[in-house]
Tab-separated table of C-alpha atoms and ligand atoms in Angstrom:
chain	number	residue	atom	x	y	z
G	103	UNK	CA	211.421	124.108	127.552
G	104	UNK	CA	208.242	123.729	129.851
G	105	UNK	CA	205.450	125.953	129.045
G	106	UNK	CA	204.868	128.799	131.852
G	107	UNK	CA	201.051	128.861	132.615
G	108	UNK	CA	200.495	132.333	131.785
G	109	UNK	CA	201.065	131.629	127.666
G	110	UNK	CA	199.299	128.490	128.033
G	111	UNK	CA	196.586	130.901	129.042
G	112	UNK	CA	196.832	133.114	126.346
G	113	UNK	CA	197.156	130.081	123.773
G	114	UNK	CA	193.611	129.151	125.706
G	115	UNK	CA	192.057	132.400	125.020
G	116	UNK	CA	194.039	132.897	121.290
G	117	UNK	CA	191.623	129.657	120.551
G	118	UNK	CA	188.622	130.860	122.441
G	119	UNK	CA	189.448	134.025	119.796
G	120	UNK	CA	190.077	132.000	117.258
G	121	UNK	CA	186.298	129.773	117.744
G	122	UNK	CA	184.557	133.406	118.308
G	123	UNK	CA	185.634	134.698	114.980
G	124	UNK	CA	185.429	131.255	112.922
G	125	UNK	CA	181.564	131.314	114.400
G	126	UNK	CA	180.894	135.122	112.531
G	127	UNK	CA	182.906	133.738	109.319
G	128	UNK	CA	180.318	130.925	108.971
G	129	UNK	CA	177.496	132.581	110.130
G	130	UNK	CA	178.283	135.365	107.198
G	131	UNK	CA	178.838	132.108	104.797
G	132	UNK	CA	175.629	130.987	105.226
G	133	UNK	CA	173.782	134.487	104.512
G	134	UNK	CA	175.870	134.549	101.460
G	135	UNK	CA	174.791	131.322	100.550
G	136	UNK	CA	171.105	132.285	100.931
G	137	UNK	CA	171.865	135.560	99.308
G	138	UNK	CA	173.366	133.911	96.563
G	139	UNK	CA	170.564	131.330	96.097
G	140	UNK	CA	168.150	133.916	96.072
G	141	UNK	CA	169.917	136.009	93.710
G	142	UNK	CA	170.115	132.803	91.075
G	143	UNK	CA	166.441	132.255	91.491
G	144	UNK	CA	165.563	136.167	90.880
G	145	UNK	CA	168.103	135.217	87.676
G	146	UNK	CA	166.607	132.057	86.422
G	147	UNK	CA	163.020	132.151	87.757
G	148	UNK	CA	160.930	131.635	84.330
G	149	UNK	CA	163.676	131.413	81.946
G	150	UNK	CA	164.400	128.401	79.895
G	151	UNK	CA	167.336	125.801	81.243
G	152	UNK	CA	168.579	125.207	77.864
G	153	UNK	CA	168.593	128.631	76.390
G	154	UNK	CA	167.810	130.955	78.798
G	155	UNK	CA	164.951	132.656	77.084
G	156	UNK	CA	161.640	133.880	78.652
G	157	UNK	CA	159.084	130.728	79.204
G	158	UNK	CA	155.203	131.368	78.765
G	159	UNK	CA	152.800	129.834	80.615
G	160	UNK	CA	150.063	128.268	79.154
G	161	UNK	CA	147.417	126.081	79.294
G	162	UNK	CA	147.606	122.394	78.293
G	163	UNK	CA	144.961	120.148	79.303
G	164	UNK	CA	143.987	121.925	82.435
G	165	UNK	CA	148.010	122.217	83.570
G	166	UNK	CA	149.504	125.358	83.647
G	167	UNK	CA	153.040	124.654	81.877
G	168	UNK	CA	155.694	126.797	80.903
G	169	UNK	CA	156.568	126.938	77.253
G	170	UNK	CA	160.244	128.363	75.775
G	171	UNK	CA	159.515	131.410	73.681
G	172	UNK	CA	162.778	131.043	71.974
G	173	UNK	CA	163.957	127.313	71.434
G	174	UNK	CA	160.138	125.875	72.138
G	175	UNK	CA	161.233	123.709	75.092
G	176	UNK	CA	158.563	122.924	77.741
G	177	UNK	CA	158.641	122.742	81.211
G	178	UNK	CA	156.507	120.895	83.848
G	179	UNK	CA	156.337	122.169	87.631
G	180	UNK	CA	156.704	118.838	89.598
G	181	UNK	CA	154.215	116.467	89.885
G	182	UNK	CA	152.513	117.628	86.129
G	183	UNK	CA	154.569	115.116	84.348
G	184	UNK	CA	152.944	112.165	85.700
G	185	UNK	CA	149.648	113.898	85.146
G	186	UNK	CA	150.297	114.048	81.980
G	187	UNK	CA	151.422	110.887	81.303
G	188	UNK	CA	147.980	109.516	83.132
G	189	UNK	CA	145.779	111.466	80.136
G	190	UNK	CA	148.565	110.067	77.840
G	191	UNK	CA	148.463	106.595	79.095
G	192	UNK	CA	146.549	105.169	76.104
G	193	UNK	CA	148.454	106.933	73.173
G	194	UNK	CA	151.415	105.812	74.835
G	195	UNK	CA	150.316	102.061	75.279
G	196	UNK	CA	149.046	102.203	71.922
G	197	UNK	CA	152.423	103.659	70.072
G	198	UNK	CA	154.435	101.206	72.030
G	199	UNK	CA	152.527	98.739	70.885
G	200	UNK	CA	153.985	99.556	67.038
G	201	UNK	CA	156.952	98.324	68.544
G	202	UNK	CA	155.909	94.902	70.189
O	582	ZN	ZN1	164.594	127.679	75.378
């Protein structure tokens, strides 16, 4: 049955429809995703990863760190790791040693 031109038209403008509305759908994805994001980080900003508890900064060394009130855990902000490790260099060499 050939297709008359007219509902080829409106198949044309269905998918023109179709695009407009897929276009709001991700747009309103996105901000959820951003909304969601920032909700988890209002959630989880300062609180342990293992058990959820409160951290505490404080002071080691001249490196703010964040310490678990409940379980004890500590937690470096990126780069203070390998900071760390550079004051810890020697007592590190020097216990691996032991195992040489
Ligand atoms: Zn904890």
């Amino acid at each position: 049955m050939p297709i008359k031109p007219s509902s080829k038209e409106d198949e044309y403008f269905a998918r023109m429809e179709f695009e407009r509305l897929r276009k709001i759908e991700e747009e309103k994805q996105a901000h959820m995703k951003s909304t969601e994001k920032q909700r988890l980080k209002e959630l989880h900003h300062m609180k342990c990863p293992k058990c959820g508890m409160q951290l505490i900064e404080i002071e080691y060394r001249g490196l703010k760190i964040d310490e678990c009130s409940e379980c004890r855990g500590v937690w470096f902000d990126a780069g203070e790791l390998q900071q760390i490790s550079k004051f810890e260099a020697g007592a590190l060499t020097r216990m691996f040693s032991i195992f040489k």
